[in-house]
GROMACS .gro file of N, CA, C and O in nm:
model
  512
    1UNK      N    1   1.017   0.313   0.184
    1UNK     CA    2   0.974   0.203   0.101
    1UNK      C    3   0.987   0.073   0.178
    1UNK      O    4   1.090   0.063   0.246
    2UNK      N    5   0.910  -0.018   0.181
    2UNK     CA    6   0.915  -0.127   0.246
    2UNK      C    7   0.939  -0.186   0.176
    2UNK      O    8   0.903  -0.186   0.058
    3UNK      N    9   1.056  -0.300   0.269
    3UNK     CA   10   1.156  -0.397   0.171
    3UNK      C   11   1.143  -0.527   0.220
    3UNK      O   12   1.165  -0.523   0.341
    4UNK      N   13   1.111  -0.671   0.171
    4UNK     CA   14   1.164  -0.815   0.205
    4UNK      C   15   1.282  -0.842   0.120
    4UNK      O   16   1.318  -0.825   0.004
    5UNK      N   17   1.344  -0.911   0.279
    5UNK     CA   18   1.464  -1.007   0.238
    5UNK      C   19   1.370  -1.122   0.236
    5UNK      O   20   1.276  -1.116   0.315
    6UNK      N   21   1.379  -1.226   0.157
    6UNK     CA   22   1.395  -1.381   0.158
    6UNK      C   23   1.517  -1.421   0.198
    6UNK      O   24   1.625  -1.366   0.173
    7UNK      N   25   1.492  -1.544   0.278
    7UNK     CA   26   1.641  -1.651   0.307
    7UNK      C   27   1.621  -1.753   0.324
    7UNK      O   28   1.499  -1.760   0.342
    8UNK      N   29   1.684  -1.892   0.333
    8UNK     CA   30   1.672  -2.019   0.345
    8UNK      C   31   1.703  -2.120   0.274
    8UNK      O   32   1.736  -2.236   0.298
    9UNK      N   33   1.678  -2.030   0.138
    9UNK     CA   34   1.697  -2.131   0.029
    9UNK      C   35   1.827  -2.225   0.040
    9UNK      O   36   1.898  -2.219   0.141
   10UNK      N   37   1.857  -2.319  -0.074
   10UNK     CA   38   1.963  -2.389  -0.100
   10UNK      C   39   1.936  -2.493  -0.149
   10UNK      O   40   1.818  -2.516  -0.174
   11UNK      N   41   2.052  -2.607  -0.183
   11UNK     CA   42   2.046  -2.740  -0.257
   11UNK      C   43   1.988  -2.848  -0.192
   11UNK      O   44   2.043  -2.856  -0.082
   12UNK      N   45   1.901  -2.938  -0.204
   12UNK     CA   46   1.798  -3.042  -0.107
   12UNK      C   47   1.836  -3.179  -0.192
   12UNK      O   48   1.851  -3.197  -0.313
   13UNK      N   49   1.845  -3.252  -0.102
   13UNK     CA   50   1.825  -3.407  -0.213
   13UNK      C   51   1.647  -3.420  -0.164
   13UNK      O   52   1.593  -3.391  -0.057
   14UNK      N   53   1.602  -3.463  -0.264
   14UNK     CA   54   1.453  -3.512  -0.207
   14UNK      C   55   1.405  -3.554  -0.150
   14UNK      O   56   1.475  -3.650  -0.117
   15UNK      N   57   1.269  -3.560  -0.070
   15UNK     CA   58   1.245  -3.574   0.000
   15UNK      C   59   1.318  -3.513   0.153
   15UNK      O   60   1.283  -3.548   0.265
   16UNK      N   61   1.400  -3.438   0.129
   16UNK     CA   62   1.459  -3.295   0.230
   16UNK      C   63   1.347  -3.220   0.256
   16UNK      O   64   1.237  -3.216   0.201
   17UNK      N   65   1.406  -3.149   0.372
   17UNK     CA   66   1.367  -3.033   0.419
   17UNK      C   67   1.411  -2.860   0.407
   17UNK      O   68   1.532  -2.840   0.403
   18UNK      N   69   1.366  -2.799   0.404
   18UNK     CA   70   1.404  -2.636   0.418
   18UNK      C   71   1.283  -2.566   0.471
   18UNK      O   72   1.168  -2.611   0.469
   19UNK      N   73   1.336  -2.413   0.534
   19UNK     CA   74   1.299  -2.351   0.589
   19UNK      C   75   1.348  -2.208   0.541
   19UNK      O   76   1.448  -2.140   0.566
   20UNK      N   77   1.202  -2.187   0.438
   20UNK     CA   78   1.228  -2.024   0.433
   20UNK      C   79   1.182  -1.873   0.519
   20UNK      O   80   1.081  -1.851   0.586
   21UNK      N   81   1.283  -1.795   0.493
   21UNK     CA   82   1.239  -1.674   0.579
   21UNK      C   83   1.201  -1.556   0.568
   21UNK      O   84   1.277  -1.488   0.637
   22UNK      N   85   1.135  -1.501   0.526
   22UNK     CA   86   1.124  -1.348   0.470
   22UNK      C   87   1.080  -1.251   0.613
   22UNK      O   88   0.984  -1.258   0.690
   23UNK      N   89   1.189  -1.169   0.607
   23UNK     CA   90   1.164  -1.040   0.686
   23UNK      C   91   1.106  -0.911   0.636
   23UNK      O   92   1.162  -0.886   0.529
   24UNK      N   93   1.048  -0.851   0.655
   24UNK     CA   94   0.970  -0.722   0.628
   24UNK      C   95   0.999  -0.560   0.720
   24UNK      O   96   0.960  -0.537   0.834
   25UNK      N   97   1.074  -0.467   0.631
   25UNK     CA   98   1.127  -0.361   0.667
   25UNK      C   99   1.112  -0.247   0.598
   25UNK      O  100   1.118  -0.244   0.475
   26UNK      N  101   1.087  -0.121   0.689
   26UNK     CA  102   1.075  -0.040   0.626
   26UNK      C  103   1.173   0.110   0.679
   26UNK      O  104   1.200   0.119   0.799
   27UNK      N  105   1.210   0.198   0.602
   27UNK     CA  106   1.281   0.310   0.614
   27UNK      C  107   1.187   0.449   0.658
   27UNK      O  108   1.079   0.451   0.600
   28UNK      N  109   1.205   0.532   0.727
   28UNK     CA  110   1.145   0.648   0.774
   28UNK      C  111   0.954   0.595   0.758
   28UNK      O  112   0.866   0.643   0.687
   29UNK      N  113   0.951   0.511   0.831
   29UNK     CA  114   0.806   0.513   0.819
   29UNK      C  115   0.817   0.390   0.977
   29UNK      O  116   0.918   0.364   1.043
   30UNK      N  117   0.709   0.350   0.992
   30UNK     CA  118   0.649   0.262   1.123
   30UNK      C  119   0.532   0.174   1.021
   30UNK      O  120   0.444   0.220   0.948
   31UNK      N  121   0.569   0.038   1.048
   31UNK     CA  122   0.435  -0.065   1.024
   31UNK      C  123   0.359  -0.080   1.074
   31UNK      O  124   0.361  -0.136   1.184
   32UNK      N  125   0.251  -0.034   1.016
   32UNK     CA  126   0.092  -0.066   1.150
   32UNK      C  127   0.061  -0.185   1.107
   32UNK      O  128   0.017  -0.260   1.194
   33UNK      N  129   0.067  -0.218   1.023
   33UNK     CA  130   0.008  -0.394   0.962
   33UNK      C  131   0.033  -0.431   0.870
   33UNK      O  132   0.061  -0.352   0.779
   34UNK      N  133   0.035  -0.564   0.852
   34UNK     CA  134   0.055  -0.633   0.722
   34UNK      C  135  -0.055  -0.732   0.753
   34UNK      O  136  -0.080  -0.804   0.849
   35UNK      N  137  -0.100  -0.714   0.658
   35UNK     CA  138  -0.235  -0.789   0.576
   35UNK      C  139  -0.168  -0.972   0.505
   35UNK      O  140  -0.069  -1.043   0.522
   36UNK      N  141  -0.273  -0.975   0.441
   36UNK     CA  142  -0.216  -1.097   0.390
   36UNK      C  143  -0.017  -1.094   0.363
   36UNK      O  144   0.069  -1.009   0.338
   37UNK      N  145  -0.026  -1.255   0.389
   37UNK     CA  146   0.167  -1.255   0.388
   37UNK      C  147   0.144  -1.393   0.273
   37UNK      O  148   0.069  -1.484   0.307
   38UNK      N  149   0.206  -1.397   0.156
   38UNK     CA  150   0.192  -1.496   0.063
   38UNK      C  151   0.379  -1.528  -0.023
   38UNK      O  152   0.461  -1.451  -0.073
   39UNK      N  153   0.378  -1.640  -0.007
   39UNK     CA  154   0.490  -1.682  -0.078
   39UNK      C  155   0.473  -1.742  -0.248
   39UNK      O  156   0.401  -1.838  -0.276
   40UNK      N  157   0.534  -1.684  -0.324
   40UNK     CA  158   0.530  -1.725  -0.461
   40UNK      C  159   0.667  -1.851  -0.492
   40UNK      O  160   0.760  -1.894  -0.424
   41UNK      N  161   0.622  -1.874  -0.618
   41UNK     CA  162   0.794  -1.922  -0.674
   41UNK      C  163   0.796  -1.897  -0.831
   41UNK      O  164   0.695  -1.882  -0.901
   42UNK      N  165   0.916  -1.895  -0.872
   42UNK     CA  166   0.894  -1.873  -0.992
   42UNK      C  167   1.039  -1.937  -1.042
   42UNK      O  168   1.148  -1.935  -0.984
   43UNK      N  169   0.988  -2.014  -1.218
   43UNK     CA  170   1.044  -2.061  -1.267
   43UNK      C  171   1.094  -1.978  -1.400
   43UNK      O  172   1.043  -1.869  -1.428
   44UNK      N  173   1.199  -2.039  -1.481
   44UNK     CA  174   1.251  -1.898  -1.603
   44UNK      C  175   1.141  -1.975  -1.670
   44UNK      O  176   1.122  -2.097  -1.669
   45UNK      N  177   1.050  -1.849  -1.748
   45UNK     CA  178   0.970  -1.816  -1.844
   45UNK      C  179   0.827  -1.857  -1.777
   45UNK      O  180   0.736  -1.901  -1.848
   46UNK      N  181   0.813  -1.840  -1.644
   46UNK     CA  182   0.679  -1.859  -1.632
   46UNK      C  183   0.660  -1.755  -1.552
   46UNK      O  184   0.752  -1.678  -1.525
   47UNK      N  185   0.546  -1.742  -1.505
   47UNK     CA  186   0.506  -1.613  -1.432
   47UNK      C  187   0.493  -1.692  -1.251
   47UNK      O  188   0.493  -1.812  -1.220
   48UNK      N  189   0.485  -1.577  -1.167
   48UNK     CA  190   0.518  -1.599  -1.016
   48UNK      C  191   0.382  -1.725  -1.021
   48UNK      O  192   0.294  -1.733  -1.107
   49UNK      N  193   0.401  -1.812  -0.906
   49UNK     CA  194   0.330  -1.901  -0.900
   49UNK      C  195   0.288  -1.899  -0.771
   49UNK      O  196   0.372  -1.909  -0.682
   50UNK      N  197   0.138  -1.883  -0.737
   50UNK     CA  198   0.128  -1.877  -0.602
   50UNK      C  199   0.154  -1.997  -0.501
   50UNK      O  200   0.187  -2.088  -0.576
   51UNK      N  201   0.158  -2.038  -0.392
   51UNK     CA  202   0.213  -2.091  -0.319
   51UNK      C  203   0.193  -2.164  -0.181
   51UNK      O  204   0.211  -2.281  -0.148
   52UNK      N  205   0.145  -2.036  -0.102
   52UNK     CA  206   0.095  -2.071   0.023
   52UNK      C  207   0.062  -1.897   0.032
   52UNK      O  208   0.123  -1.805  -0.022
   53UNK      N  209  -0.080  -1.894   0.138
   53UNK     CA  210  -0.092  -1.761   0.215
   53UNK      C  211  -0.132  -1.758   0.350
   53UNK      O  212  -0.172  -1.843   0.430
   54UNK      N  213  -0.115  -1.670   0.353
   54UNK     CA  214  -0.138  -1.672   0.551
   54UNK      C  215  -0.262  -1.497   0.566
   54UNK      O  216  -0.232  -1.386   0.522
   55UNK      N  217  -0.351  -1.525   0.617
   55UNK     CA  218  -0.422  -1.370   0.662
   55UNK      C  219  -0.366  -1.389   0.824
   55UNK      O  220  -0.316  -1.481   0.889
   56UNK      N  221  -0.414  -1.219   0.853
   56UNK     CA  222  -0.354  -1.149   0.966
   56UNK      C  223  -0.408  -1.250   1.067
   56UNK      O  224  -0.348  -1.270   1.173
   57UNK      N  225  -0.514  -1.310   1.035
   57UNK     CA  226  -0.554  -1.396   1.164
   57UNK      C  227  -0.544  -1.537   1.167
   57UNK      O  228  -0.610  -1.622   1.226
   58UNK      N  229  -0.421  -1.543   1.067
   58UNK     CA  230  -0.334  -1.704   1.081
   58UNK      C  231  -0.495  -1.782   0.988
   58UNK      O  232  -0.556  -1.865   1.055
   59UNK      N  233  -0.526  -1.765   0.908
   59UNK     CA  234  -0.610  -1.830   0.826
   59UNK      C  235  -0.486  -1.891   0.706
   59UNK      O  236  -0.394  -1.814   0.678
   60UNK      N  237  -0.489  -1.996   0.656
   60UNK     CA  238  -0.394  -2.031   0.545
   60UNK      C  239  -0.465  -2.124   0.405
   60UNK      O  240  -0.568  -2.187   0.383
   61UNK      N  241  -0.357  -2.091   0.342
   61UNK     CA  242  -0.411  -2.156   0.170
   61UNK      C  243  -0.294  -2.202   0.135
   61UNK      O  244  -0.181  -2.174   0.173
   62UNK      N  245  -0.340  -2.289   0.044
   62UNK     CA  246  -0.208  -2.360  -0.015
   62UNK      C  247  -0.254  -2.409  -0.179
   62UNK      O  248  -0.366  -2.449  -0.211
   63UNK      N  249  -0.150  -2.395  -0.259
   63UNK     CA  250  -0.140  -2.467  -0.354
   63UNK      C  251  -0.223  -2.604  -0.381
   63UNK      O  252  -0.219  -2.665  -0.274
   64UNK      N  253  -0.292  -2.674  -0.472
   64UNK     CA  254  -0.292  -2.785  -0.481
   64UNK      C  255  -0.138  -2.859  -0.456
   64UNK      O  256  -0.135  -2.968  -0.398
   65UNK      N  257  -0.076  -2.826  -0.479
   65UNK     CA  258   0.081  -2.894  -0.529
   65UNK      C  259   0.175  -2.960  -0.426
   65UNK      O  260   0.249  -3.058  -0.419
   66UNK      N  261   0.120  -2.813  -0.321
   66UNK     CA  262   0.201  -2.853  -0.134
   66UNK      C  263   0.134  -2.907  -0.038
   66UNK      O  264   0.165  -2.943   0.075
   67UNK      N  265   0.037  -2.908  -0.099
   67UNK     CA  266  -0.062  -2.921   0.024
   67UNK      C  267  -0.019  -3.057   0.129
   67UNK      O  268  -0.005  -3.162   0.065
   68UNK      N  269  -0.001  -3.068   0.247
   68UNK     CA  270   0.012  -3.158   0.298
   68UNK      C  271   0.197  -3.179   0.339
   68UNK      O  272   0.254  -3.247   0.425
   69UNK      N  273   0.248  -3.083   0.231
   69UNK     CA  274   0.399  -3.074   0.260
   69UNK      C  275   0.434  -2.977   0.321
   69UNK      O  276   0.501  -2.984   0.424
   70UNK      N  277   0.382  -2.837   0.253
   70UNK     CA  278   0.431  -2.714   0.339
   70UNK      C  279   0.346  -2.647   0.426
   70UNK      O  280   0.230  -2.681   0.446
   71UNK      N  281   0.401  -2.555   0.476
   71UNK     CA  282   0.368  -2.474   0.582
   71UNK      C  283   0.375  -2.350   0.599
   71UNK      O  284   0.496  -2.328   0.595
   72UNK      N  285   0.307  -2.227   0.620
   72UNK     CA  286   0.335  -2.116   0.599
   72UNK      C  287   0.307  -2.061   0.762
   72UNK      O  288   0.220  -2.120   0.827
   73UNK      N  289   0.356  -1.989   0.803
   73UNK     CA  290   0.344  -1.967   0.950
   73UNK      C  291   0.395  -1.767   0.947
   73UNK      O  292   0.474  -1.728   0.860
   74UNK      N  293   0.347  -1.685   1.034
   74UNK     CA  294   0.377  -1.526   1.055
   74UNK      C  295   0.422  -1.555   1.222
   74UNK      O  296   0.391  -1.636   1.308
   75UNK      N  297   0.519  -1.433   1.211
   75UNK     CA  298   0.583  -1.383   1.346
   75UNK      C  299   0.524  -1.260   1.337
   75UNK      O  300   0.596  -1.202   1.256
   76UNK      N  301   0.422  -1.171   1.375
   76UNK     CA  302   0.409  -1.029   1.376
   76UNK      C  303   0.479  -0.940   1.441
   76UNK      O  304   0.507  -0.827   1.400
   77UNK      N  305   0.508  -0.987   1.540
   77UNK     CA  306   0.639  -0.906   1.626
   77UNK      C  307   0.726  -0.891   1.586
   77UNK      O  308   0.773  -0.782   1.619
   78UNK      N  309   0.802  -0.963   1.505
   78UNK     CA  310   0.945  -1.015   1.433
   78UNK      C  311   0.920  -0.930   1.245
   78UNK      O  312   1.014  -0.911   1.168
   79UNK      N  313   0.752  -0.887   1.211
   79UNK     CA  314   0.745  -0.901   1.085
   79UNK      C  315   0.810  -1.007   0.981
   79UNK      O  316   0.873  -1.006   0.875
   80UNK      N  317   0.765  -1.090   1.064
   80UNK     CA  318   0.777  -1.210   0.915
   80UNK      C  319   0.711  -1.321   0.907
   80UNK      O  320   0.639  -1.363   0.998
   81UNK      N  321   0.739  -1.404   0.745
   81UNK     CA  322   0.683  -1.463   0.738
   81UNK      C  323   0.751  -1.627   0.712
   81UNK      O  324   0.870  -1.650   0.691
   82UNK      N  325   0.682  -1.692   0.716
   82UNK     CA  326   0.829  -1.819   0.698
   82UNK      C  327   0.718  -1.925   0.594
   82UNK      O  328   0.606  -1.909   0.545
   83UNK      N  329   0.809  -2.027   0.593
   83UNK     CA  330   0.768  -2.140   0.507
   83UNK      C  331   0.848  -2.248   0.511
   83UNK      O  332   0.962  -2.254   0.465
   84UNK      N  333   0.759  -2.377   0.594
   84UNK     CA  334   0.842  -2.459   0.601
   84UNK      C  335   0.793  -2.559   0.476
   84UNK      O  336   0.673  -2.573   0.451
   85UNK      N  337   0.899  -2.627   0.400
   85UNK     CA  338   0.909  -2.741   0.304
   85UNK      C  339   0.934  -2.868   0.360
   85UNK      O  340   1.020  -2.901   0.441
   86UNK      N  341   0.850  -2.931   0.306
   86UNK     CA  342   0.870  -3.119   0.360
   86UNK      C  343   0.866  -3.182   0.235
   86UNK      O  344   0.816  -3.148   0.128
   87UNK      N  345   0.932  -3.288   0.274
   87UNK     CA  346   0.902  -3.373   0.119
   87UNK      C  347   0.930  -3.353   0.015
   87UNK      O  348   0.871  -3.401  -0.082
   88UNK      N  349   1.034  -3.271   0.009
   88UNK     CA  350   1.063  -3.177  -0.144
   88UNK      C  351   1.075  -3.261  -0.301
   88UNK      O  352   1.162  -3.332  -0.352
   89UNK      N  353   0.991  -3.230  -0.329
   89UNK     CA  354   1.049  -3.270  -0.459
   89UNK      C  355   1.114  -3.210  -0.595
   89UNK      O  356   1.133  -3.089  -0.593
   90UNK      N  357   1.149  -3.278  -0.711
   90UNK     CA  358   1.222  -3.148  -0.811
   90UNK      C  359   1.167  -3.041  -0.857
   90UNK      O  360   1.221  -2.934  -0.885
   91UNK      N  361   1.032  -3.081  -0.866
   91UNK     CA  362   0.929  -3.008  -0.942
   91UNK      C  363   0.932  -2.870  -0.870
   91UNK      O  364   0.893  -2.770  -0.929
   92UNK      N  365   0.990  -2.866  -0.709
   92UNK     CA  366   0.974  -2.735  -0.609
   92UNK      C  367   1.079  -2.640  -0.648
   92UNK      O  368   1.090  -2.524  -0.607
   93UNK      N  369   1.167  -2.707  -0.743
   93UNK     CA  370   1.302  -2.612  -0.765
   93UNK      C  371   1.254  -2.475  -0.864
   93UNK      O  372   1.236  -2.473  -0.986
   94UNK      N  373   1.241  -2.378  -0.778
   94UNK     CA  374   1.205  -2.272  -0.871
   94UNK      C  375   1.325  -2.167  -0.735
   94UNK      O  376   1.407  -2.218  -0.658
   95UNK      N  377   1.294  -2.028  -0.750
   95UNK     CA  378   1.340  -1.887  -0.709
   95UNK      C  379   1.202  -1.874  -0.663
   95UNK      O  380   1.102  -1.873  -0.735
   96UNK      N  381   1.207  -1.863  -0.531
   96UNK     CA  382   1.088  -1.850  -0.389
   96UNK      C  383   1.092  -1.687  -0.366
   96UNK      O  384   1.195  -1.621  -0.379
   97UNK      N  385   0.977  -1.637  -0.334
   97UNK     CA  386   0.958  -1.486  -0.347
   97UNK      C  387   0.833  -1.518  -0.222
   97UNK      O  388   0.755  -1.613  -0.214
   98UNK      N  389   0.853  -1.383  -0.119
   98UNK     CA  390   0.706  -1.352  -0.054
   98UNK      C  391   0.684  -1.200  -0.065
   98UNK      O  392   0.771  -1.114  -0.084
   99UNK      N  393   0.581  -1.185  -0.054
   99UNK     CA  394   0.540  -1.086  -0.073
   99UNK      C  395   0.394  -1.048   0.058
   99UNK      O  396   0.352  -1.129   0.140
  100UNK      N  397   0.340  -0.888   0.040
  100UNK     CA  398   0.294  -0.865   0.135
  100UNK      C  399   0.197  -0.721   0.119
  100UNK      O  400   0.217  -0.608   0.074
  101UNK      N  401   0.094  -0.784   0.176
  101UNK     CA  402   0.008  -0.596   0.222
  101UNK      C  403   0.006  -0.560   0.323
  101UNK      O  404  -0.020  -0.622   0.427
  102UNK      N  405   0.048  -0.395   0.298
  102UNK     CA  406   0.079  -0.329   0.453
  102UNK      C  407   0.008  -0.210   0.475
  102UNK      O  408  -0.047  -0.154   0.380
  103UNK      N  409   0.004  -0.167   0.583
  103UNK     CA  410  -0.027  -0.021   0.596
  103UNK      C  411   0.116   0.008   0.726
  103UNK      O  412   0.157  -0.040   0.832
  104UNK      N  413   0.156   0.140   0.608
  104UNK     CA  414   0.227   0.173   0.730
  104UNK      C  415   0.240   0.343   0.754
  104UNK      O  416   0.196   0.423   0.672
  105UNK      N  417   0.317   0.387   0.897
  105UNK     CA  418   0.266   0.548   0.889
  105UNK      C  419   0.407   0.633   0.862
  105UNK      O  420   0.515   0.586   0.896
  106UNK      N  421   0.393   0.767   0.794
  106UNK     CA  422   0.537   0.782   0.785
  106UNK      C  423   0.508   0.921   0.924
  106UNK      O  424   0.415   0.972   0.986
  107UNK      N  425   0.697   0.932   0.911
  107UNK     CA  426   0.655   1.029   1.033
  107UNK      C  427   0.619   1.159   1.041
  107UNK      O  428   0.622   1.225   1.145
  108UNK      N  429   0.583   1.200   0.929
  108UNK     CA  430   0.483   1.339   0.930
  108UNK      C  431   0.319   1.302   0.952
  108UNK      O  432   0.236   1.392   0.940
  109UNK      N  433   0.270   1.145   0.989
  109UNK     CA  434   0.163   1.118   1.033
  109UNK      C  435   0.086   1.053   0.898
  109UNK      O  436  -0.025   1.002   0.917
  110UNK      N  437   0.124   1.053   0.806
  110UNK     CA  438   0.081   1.003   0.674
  110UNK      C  439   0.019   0.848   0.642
  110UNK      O  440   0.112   0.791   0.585
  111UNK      N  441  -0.097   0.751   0.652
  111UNK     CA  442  -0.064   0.628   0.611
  111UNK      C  443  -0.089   0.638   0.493
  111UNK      O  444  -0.154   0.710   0.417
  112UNK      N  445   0.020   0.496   0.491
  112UNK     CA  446   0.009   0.481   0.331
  112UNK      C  447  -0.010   0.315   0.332
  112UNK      O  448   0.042   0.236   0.411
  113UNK      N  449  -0.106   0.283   0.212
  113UNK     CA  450  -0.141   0.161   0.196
  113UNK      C  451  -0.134   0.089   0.042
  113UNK      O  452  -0.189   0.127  -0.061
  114UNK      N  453  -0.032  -0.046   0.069
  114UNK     CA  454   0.052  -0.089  -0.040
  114UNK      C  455   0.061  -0.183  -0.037
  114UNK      O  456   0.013  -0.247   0.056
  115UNK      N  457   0.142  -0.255  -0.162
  115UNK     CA  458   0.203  -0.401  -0.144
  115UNK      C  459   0.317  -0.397  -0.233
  115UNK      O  460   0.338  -0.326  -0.331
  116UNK      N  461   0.393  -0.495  -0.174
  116UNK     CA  462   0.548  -0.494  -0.139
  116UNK      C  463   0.536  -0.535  -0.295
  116UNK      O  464   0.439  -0.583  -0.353
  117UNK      N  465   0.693  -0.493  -0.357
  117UNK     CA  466   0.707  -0.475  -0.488
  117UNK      C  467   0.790  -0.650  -0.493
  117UNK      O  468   0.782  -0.712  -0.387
  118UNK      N  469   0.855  -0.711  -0.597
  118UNK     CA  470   0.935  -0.827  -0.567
  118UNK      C  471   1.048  -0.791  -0.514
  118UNK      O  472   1.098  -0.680  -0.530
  119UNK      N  473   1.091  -0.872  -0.453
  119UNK     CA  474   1.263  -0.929  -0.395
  119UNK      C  475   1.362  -0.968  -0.477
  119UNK      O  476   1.360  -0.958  -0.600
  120UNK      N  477   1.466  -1.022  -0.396
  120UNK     CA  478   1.538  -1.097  -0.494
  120UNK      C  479   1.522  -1.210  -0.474
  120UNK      O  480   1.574  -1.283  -0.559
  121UNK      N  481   1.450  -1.276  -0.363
  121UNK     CA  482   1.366  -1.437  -0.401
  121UNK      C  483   1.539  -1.500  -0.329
  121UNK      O  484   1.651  -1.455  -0.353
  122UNK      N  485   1.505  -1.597  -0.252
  122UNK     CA  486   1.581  -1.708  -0.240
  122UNK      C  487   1.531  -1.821  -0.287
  122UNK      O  488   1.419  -1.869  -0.272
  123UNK      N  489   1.688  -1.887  -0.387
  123UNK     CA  490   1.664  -2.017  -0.462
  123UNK      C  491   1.648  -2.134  -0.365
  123UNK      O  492   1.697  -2.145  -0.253
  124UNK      N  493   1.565  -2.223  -0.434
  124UNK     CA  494   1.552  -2.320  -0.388
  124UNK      C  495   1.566  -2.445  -0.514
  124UNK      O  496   1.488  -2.467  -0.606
  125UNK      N  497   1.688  -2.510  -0.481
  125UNK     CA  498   1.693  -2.663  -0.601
  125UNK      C  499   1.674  -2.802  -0.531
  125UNK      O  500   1.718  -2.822  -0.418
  126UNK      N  501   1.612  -2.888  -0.596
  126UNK     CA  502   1.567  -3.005  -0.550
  126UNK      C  503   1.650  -3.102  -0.595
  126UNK      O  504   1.580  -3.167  -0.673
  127UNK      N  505   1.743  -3.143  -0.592
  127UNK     CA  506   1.844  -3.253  -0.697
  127UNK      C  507   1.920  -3.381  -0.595
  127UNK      O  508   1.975  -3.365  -0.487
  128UNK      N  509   1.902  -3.514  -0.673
  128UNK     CA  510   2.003  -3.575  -0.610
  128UNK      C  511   2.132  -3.548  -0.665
  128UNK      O  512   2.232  -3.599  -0.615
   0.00000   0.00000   0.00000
């Protein structure tokens, strides 16, 4: 099963910076690819909110919301994906989630083609 950690999160006064990290891993299998790499956030009682995305060939999207603040960037070697925050403001304080499509092979020769279930999201709060 292929698993992301998120990391980075933490407490910002505004107009701060952070730098999130999500790694991408998997157990008895090999990654041949990951497809789109997209970071969500999510607030209590709303549904995941998209964010920023990245395709395999470094193409990116963003939110109306970040645009101009964040950054979404892939390591393929490393499997991951990051997200840098500028300018933070309160409104950014949600529980940050990425997520991902992969193909990967297991070792009886099998691919299998999926997308990563949720994490446990690293928080991110915006407060003076």
């Amino acid at each position: 099963q292929v698993q992301l950690v998120e990391s980075g999160g933490g407490l910002v006064q505004p107009g701060g910076s952070l730098k999130l990290s999500c790694l991408v891993s998997v157990e008895s299998a090999a990654i041949l690819r990951m497809d789109t790499m997209e970071w969500f956030r999510k607030v209590p009682g709303k549904e995941h909110d998209l964010v920023a995305s990245i395709t395999s060939t470094g193409g990116t999207n963003y939110a109306d919301s970040v645009k101009g603040r964040f950054t979404i960037s892939r390591d393929n070697a490393k499997k991951a994906v990051y997200l840098q925050m500028d300018s933070l403001k309160p409104d950014d304080t949600a529980v940050y989630f990425c997520r991902t499509d992969y193909v990967i092979q297991t070792f009886d020769g099998t691919l299998v083609a999926g997308r990563t279930s949720w994490g446990q999201g690293t928080r991110v709060t915006v407060s003076s």
